[in-house]
Structure formats: C-alpha cells, structure tokens
Coordinates of C-alpha atoms and ligand atoms in Angstrom, one line a residue:
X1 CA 20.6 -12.5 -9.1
X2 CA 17.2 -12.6 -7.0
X3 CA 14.6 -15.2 -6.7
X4 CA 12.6 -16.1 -10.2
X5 CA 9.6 -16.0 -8.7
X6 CA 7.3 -15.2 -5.7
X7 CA 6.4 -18.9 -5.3
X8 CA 10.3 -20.1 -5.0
X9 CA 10.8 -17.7 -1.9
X10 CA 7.0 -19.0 -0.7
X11 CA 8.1 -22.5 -0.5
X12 CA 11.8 -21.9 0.8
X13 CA 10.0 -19.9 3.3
X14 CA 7.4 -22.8 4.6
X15 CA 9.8 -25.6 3.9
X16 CA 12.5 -23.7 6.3
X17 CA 10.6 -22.5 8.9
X18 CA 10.9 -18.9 8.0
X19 CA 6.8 -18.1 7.6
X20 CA 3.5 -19.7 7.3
X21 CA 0.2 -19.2 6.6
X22 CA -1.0 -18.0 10.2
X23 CA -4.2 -20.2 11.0
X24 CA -3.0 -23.0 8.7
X25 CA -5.0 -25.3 10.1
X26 CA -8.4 -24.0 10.0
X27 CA -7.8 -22.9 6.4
X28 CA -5.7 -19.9 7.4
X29 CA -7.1 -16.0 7.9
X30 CA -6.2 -13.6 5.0
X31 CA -3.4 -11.3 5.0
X32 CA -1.8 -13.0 8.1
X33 CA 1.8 -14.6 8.0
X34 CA 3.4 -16.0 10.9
X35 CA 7.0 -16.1 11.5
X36 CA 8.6 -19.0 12.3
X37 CA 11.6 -20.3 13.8
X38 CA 14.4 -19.0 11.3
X39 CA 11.4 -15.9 10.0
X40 CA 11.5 -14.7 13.9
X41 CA 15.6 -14.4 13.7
X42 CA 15.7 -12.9 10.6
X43 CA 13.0 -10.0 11.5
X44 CA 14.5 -9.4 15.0
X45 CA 17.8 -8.5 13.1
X46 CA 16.5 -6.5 10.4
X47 CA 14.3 -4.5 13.2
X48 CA 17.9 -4.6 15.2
X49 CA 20.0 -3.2 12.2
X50 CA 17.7 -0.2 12.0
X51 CA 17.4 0.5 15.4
X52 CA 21.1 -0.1 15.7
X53 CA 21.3 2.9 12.8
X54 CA 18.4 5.0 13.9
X55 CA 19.0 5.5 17.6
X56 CA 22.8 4.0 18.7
X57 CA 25.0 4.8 16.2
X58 CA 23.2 8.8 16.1
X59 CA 23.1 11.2 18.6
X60 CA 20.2 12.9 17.8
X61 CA 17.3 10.3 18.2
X62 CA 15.3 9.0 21.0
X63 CA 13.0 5.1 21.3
X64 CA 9.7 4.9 22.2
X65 CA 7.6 2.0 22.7
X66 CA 4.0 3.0 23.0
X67 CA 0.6 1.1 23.1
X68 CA -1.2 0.0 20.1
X69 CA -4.4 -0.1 21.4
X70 CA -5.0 3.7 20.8
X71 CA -8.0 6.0 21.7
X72 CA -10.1 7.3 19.3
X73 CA -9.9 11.1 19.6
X74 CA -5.4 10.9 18.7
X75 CA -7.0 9.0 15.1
X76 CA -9.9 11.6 15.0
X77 CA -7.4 14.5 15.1
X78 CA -5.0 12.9 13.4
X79 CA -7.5 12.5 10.2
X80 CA -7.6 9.3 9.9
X81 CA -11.3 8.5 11.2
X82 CA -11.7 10.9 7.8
X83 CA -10.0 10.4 5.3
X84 CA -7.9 6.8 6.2
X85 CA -9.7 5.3 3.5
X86 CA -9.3 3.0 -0.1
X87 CA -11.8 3.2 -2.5
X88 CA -13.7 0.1 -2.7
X89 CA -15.7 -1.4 -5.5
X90 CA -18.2 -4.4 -5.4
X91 CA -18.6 -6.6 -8.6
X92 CA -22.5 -6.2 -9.0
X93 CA -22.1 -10.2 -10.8
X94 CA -20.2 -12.3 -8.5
X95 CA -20.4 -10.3 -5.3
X96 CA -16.6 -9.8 -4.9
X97 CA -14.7 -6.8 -3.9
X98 CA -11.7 -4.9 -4.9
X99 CA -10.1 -1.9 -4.6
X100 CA -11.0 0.5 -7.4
X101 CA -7.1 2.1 -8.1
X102 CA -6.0 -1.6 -8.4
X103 CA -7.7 -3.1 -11.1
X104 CA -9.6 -1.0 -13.5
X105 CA -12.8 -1.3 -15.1
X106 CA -13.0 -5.3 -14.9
X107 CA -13.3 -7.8 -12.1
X108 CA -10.2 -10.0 -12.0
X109 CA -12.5 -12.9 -10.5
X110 CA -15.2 -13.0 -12.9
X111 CA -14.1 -10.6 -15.7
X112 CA -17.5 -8.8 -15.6
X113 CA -17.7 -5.2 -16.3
X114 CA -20.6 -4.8 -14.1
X115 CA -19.3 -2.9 -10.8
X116 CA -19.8 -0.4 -8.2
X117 CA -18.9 3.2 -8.5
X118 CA -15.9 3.4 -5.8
X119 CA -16.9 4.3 -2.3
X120 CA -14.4 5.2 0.6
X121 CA -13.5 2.4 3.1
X122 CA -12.0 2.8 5.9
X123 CA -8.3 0.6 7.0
X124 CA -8.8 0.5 10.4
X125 CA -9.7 -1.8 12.6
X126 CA -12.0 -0.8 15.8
X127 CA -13.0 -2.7 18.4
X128 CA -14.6 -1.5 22.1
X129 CA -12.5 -1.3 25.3
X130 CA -13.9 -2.5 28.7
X131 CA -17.1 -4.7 29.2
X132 CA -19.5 -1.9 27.3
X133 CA -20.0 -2.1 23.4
X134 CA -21.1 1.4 23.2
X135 CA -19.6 4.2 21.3
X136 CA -17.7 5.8 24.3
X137 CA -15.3 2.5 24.2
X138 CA -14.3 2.7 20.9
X139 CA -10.3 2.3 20.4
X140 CA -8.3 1.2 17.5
X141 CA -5.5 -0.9 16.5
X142 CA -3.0 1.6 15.5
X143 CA -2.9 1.9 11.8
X144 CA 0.5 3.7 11.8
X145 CA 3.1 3.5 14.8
X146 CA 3.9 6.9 13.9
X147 CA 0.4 9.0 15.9
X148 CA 1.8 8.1 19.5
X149 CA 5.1 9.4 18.9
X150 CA 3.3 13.0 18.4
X151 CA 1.4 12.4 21.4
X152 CA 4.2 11.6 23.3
X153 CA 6.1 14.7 22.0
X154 CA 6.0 16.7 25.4
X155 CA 6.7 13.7 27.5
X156 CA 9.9 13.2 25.6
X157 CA 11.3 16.6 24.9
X158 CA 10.1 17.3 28.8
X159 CA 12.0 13.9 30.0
X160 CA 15.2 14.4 27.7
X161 CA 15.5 18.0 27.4
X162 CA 15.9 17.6 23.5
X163 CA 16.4 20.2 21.2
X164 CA 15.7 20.4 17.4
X165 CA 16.6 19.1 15.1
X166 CA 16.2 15.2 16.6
X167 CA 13.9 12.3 16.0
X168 CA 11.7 9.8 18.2
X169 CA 11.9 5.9 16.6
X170 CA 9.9 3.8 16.8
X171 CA 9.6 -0.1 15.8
X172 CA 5.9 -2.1 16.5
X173 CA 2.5 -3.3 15.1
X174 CA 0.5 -1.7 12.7
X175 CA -2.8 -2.5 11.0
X176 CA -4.5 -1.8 8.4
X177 CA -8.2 -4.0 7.0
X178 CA -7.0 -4.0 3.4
X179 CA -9.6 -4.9 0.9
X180 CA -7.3 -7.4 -0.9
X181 CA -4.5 -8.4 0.9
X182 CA -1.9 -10.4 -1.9
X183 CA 1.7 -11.1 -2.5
X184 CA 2.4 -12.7 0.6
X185 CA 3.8 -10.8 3.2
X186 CA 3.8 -7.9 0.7
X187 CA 0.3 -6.8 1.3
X188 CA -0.8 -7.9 4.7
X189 CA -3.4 -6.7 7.3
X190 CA -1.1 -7.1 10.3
X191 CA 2.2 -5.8 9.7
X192 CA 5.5 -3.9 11.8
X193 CA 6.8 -0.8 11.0
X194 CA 9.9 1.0 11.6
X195 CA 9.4 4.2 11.5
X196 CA 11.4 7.8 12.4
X197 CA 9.5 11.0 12.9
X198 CA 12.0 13.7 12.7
X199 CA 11.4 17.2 14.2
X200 CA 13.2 20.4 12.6
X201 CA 12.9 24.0 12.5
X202 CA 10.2 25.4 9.5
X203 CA 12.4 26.1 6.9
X204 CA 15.0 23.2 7.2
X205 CA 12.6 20.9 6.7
X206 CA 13.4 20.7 2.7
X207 CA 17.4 20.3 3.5
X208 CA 16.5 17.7 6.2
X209 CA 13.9 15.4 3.8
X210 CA 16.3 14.9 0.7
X211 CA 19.3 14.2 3.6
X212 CA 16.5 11.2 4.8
X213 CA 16.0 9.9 1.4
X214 CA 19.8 9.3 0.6
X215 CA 20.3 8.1 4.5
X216 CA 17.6 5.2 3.8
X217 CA 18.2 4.3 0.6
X218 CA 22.0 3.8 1.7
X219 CA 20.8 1.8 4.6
X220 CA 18.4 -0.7 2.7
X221 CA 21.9 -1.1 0.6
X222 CA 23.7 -1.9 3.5
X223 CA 20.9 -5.2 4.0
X224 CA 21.9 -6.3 0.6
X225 CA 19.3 -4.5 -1.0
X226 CA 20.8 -3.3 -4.4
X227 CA 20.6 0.1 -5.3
X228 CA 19.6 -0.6 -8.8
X229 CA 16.6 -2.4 -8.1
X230 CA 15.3 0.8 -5.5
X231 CA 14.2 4.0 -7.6
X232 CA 12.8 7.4 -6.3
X233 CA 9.3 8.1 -6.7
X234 CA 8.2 11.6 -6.4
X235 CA 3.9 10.9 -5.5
X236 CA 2.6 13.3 -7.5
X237 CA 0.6 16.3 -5.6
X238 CA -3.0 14.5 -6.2
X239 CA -2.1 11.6 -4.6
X240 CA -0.4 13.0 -1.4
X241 CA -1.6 12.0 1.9
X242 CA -3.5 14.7 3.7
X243 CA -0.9 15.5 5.7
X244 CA 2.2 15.6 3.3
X245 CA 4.2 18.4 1.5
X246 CA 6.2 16.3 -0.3
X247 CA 7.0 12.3 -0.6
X248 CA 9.5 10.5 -2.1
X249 CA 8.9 6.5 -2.3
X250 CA 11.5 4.1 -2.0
X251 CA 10.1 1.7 -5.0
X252 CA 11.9 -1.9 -5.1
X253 CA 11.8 -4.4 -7.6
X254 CA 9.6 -6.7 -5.9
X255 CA 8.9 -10.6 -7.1
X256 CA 5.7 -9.4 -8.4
X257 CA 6.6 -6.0 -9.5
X258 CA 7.5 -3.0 -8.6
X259 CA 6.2 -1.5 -5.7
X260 CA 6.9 0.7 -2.2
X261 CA 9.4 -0.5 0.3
X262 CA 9.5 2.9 2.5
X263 CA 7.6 6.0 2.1
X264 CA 9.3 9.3 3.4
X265 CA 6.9 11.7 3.3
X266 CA 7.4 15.1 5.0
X267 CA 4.3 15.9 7.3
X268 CA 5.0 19.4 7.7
X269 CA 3.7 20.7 11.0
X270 CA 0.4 19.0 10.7
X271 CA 0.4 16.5 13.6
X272 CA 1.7 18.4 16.2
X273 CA -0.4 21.2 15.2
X274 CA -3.4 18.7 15.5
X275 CA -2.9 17.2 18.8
X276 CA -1.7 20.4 20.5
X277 CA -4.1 22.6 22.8
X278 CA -3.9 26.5 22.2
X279 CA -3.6 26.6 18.8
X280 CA -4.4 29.9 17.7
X281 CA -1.4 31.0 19.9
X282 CA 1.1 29.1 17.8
X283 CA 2.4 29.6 14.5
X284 CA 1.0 26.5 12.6
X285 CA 1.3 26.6 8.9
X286 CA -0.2 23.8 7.3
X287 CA -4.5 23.4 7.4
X288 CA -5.7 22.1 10.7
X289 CA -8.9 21.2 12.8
X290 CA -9.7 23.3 16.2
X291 CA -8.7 20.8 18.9
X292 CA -10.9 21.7 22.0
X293 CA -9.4 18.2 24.3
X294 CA -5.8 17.9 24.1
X295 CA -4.3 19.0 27.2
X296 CA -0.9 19.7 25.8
X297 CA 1.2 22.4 23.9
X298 CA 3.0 20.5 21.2
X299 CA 5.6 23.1 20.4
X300 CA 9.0 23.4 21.6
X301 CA 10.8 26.7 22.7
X302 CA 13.5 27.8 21.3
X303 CA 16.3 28.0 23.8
X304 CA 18.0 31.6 22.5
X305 CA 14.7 33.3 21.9
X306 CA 12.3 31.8 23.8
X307 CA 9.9 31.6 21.2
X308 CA 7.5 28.8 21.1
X309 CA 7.8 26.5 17.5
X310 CA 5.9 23.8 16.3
X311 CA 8.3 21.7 14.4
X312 CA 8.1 20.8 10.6
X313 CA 8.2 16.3 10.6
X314 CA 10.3 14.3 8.4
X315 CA 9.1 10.9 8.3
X316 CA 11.1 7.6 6.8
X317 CA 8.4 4.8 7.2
X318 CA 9.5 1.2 6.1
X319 CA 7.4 -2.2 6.8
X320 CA 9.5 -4.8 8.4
X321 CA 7.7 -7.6 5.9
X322 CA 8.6 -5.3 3.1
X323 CA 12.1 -5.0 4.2
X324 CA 12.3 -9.2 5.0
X325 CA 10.5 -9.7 1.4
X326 CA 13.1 -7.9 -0.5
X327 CA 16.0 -9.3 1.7
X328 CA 15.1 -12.7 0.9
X329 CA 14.3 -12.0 -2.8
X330 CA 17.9 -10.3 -2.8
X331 CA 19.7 -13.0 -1.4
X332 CA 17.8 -16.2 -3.1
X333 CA 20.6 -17.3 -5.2
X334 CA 20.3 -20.6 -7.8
X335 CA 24.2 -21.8 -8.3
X336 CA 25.2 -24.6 -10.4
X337 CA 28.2 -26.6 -9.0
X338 CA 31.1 -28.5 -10.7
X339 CA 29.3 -31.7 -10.7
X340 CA 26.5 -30.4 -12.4
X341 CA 23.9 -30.4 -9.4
X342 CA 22.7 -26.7 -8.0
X343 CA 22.2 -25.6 -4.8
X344 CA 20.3 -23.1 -3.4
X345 CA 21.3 -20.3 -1.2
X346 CA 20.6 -17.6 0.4
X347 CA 23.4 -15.1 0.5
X348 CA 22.0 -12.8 3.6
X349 CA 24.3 -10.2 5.0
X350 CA 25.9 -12.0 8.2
X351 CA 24.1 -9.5 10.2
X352 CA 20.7 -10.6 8.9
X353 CA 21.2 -14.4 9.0
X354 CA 19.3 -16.7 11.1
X355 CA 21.7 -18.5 12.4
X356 CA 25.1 -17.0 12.6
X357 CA 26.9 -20.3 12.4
X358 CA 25.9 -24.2 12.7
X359 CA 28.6 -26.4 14.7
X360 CA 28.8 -30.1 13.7
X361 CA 30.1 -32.9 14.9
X362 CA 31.2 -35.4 12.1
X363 CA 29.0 -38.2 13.8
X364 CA 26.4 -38.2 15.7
X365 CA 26.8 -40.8 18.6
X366 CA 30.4 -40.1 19.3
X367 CA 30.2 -38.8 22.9
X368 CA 34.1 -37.1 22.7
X369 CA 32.9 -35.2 19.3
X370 CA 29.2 -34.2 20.3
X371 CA 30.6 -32.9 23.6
X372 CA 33.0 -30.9 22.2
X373 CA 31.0 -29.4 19.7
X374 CA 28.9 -28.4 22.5
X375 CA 31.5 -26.8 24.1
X376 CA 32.0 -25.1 21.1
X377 CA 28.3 -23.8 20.4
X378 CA 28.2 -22.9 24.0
X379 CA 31.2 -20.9 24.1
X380 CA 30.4 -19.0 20.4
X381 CA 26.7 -18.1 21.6
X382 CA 27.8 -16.6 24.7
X383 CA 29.9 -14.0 22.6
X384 CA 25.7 -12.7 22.2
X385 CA 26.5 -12.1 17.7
X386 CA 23.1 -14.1 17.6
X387 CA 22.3 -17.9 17.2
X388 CA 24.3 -20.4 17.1
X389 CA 23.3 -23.7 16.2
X390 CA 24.6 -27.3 17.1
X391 CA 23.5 -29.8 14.5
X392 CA 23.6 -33.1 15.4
X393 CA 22.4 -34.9 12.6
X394 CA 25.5 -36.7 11.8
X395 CA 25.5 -35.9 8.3
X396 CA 28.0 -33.3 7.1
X397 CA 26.7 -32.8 3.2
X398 CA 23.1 -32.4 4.1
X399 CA 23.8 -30.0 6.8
X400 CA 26.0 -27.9 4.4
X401 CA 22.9 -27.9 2.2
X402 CA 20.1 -26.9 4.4
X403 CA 22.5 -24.0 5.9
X404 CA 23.0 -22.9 2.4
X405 CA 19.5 -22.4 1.9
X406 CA 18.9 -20.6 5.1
X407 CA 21.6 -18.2 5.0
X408 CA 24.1 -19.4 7.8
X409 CA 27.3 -17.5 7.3
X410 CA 29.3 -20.3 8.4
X411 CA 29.8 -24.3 9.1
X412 CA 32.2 -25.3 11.7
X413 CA 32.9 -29.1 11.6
X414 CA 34.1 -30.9 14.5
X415 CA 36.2 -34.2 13.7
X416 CA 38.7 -36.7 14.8
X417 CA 41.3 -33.7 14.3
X418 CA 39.5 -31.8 16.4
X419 CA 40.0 -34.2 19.4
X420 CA 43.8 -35.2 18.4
X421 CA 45.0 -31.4 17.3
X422 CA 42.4 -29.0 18.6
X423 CA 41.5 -28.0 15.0
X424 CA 38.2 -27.3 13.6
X425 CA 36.9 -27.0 9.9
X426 CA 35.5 -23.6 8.8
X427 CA 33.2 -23.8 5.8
X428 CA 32.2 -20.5 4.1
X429 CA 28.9 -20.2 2.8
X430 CA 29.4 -18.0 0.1
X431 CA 32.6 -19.6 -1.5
X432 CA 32.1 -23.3 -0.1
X433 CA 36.1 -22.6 0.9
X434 CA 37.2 -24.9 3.9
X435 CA 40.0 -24.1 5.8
X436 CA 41.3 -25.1 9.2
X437 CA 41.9 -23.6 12.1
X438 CA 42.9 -23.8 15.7
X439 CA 40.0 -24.4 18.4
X440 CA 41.8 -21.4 20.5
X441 CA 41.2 -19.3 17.3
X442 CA 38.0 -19.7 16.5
X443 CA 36.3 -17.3 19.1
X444 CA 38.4 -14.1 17.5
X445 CA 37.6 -15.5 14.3
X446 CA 34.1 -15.6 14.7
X447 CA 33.3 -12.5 16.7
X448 CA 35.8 -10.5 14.0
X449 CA 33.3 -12.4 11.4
X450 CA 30.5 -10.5 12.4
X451 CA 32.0 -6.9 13.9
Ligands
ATP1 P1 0.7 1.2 -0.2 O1 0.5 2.3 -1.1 O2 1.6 0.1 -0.8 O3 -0.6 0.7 0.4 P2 1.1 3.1 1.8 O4 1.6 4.3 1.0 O5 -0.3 3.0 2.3 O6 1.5 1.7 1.1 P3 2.5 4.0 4.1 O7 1.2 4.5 4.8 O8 3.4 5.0 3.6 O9 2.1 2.9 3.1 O10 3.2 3.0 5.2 C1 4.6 3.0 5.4 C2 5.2 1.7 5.1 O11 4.5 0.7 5.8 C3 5.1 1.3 3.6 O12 6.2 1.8 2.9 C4 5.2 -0.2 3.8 O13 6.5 -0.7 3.8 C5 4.5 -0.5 5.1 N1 3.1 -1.0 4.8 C6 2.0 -0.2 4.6 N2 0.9 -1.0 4.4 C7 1.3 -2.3 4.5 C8 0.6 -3.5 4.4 N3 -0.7 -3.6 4.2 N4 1.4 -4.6 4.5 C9 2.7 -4.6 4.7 N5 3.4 -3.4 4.9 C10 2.7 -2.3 4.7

C-alpha cells in the first residue's frame, strides 16, 4: 500500500528533514525543493543505485560529468532555442497564466473562459557570461544533461577507444522555467536527471530501444517501485519531440495521478548529426540543420570497414525527484499494531534508506553504554554501507518510532547485556522482530544486511 495522499508524504517529508520549501523564509521561490538532512541520503543513493547499474555493473558504458552552464550555439543546434517550448495561455480576467495542454478552455484560478490563444514559451533559462549583458554572452542553464554528452562524443570515443554499441551516463542539474510548477517535487523548475544516451549501429536501434524499456522498468522495480503501478506509454507520433523516432514513457501512479517517471525516447541520429562538422560527407538520416561552427566529426569508424557512421541514440531519461517521489509514495506504509495504535513507516529498500542503521544506548548518561555504542557506530560506518547513526536520546520506543518513519533498516540497542555478555539487540524494521546477537557478530551481520 502507498501513501493516501500527496500531503501525508509533504508533511513526513518536512517534519523529517527529508525536503523543504527552498527559500522558506522569505515566503519560498516556486518550483524549488531543498533536500534536507535524510532528503540528501536518500537522493545520493538513488543517483548511486543507477549509476551503480548503469556504468559498474555493465561493461559497455562510460561517466561524464560536464558543465551546466552551456553555450548557446550546442542549444541552437540542438533545437531547443526553437522549438523547447510549452504553449502558454494568459487569462484575459485575472491576469494568470497556464499552460494551454494542462487545463482546457477554463482558468482554474478564476474559472473565466476569457483566455489567450496559446503562444510558444520557451523552458529555458538564460543568463549572460562575463561582465557584458550583450547578446554574444548569452549561455544557458542546461535544460537536459543529455546535449554535452553529444558534444563530448569525440573526446570520449577518442580517450576510451569505444566501439558501438556503448553508452555515456550521465547524473546532474537540469532546468527547465515551467509555467506552473505543482505537485511538489513532481513538477519543479530545478531538478537532476539521470540519464544514458546509448550509441548503436542504424538498424539495431529498434532491438536496442525495447531492450532499454524492459532494463528500466526492471530497475525502477528493483527501488521498490511496483510493476503494476508503472505502464508503457507509446507518445503518439504528433506529440514526439523533434528529435524522436519512437518513445515509450515509463507512466507511474503518482499521488496525484498518473504521470511520467522516465521517458525513453530514441533520438535517432539527430544530435550527432547536428553538432558534427562535414555533414554532407556522412550518412545522416534523420532531418538536420547545416552546422557551419562545430569543429568536430561526430561519427565513429567502423573498425572492419573503415567506414565512417553516425550512430542511431537510445536514450532512458529519469528525474531523480520523480524517482525519490515515487520511492517515498511506494514505501509510505500506515500499520495498525496489536494494541490498537498505528505507526508509520516507511519500508525503503535497505539500499535507499537514509540511515542504514541507528545504534542506541538504553540510557543516555551512562558513560560504559554511550561509549560503547559509539564504538559500535564507529566500527559499522567504517564498513562505508552508508550512515550510521548513534542516537542518544535515551529513549528506546520513541527512537523505534521515528526510525520507522524514516526508513532505517535497523535498530541496534545497546544495554546492560551488552556490557556483561557482549550482546546487542537487533530490531527489524519491517517485522518489529528483536533478536539478540553477539557484539563480535554484528559487523558480518550488518555488512551481509546490505550486500
Ligand atoms: P513532462 O511531459 O512531464 O513535462 P518531459 O517529457 O518534458 O516531462 P523529458 O524531457 O522526457 O520530460 O525529461 C526526462 C525526465 O526528466 C522526465 O521523465 C522526468 O522524470 C524529468 N523531468 C522533466 N521535467 C521535469 C520537471 N519539471 N521537474 C522534475 N522532473 C522533470
């Protein structure tokens, strides 16, 4: 079972420390979220997990972490200066805007029928670069991570000698001006995305883009993201992206409906055909601008035939607060106990939790106890599975509570046993179970926890 509601995972979320309002105090800036202390943990292991899956555990992928701040002419190639755009509509009554595809022919603030006709606006954000405002120092804050990875193409392929098929990841800041940012972290204007742009020969490009689709939608399962709330949405030809053959949308069943998680679209030969220099001497299929200033050739040459190819792109795109959105709503779990009370908790994959387990000392100014539970936290962190926590409140029930609500696989309680016997008690999150076991146990037991 997932969270009722939106505002349940809102408020576990501020009360916890996993996001807030960015700018809070002034009154807070739209579609902004920061990520607090348990928010931060989470995030870094989701981004982990899929870099873990996209780059370590395959042989055919190589990193990149390139700058955000990105010049004009790789977004004027790349389309985007064009056609990046939503249509926007302005109620002619009480002066508010909206996006046209999102709410028909009524304003949802004032209910008037009175509006614009939809005009393109474009996402992305532009600012100048260096101490003139003038139009030779426009840059932009990347509105996909995905443009520098095809800029970069040459420099990678030159520097790792790669051949195809094999993918560049990449994990970073995007942004996009979104006319109405909503559904908290859902719809923001500063976001991350992990994304994979994956280079194969023209022709395998089909095989290689429904091999993608079942790879990610096995992954978000393996983040506790049930397959039955994720279905496959085939965008219908109208509504493709300039520079897509064919993409299938990951849809999950989000608090407020259901919407994309991860887009994986496949871009055909269009970027590297756009960036590259000597285009007319290069097979490039798909419907590109002359490019009279790159200084590159963005092909690759076949190592048998020698023949130059520009390679077909198949792109998984997911947003990291998408992914943490529908990872919390998964995991938000009501229970009711023996006694009648309920408790919250938040059944995260061990992986994904915060805090990988909270050590306590049964009271809080016993100097033998504390210290050893420090010992304890000290020697479990440096096994590097991710924090661990020593909570020195001195209250065992409400530490078992708050950990519930924030995911933490495990409990360890340090006691009066624990001095005479060198035994500590494990609690388990999911099934409240305590057992005990030996203090010269507990490392195995806790690094085989979270293999
Ligand atoms: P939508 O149709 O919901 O606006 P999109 O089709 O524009 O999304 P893509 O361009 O395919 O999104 O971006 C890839 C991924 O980046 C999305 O699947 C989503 O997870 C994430 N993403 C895109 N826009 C936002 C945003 N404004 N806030 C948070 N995540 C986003």
């Amino acid at each position: 079972m997932s969270a009722k509601s939106m505002d349940e995972l809102v408020s576990l979320c501020k009360r916890r420390g996993f996001i807030f309002q960015s700018s809070e105090i002034y009154g807070g800036l739209q579609g902004m979220y920061d990520f607090g202390p348990l928010g931060v943990e989470l995030k870094n292991n989701l981004k982990s997990a899929w870099w873990k899956s996209m780059v370590y555990e395959r042989d055919d992928v190589e990193g990149l972490d390139a700058s955000i701040l990105t010049n004009q002419l790789v977004l004027n190639y790349s389309g985007h200066e064009d056609t990046f755009t939503d249509p926007l509509v302005d109620c002619k009554s009480c002066k508010s805007r909206w996006r046209a595809d999102q709410i028909g022919d009524t304003c949802p603030n004032c209910g008037s029928k009175d509006l614009t006709d939809p005009r393109p606006f474009n996402l992305m954000f532009k600012t100048n670069m260096g101490p003139l405002e003038d139009e030779g120092s426009i840059a932009y804050l990347r509105p996909e991570t995905a443009q520098q990875i095809f800029t970069n193409f040459k420099n990678i392929v030159d520097s790792t000698s790669r051949a195809l098929p094999f993918g560049i990841a990449q994990i970073g800041k995007a942004f996009r001006n979104e006319i109405t940012p909503r559904n908290f972290i859902f719809r923001v204007r500063e976001f991350e995305q992990m994304e994979l742009e994956f280079f194969v020969e023209p022709g395998e490009d089909n095989l290689w883009h429904d091999k993608w689709i079942e790879e990610r939608s096995n992954w978000w399962e393996s983040q506790g993201v049930s397959k039955k709330k994720i279905r496959f949405l085939e965008v219908p030809k109208d509504e493709l992206s300039h520079y897509s053959k064919r993409t299938v949308d990951l849809m999950y069943e989000f608090p407020h409906g259901e919407e994309e998680l991860e887009g994986i679209a496949n871009r055909t030969d269009f970027d590297l055909g756009s960036h590259s220099k000597n285009q007319d001497q290069l097979n490039i299929q798909s419907k590109i601008r002359k490019n009279s200033d790159s200084n590159s050739r963005l092909a690759i040459q076949n190592k048998d035939t020698n023949e130059w190819i520009v390679p077909f792109v198949i792109e998984p795109s997911a947003g990291v607060e998408r992914g943490v959105l529908a990872i919390l709503n998964e995991a938000y779990k009501v229970e009711k106990l023996e006694d009648g009370k309920e408790r919250i908790v938040l059944a995260l994959k061990p992986h994904l939790s915060p805090i990988k387990a909270a050590v306590i000392p049964l009271k809080k100014n016993n100097d033998d106890l504390v210290s050893l539970a420090k010992n304890i936290k000290d020697e479990l962190q440096s096994l590097g599975k991710g924090r661990v926590l020593l909570e020195n409140t001195g209250n065992i029930g409400k530490s078992y509570r708050k950990h519930d609500e924030v995911g933490t696989p495990m409990c360890i309680t340090i006691d009066f046993d624990s001095l005479e016997n060198n035994t500590v008690t494990i609690r388990d999150r999911d099934s409240m179970d305590q057992k005990t076991i030996q203090i010269q146990e507990l490392t195995s037991y806790f690094s085989n926890f979270f293999k």
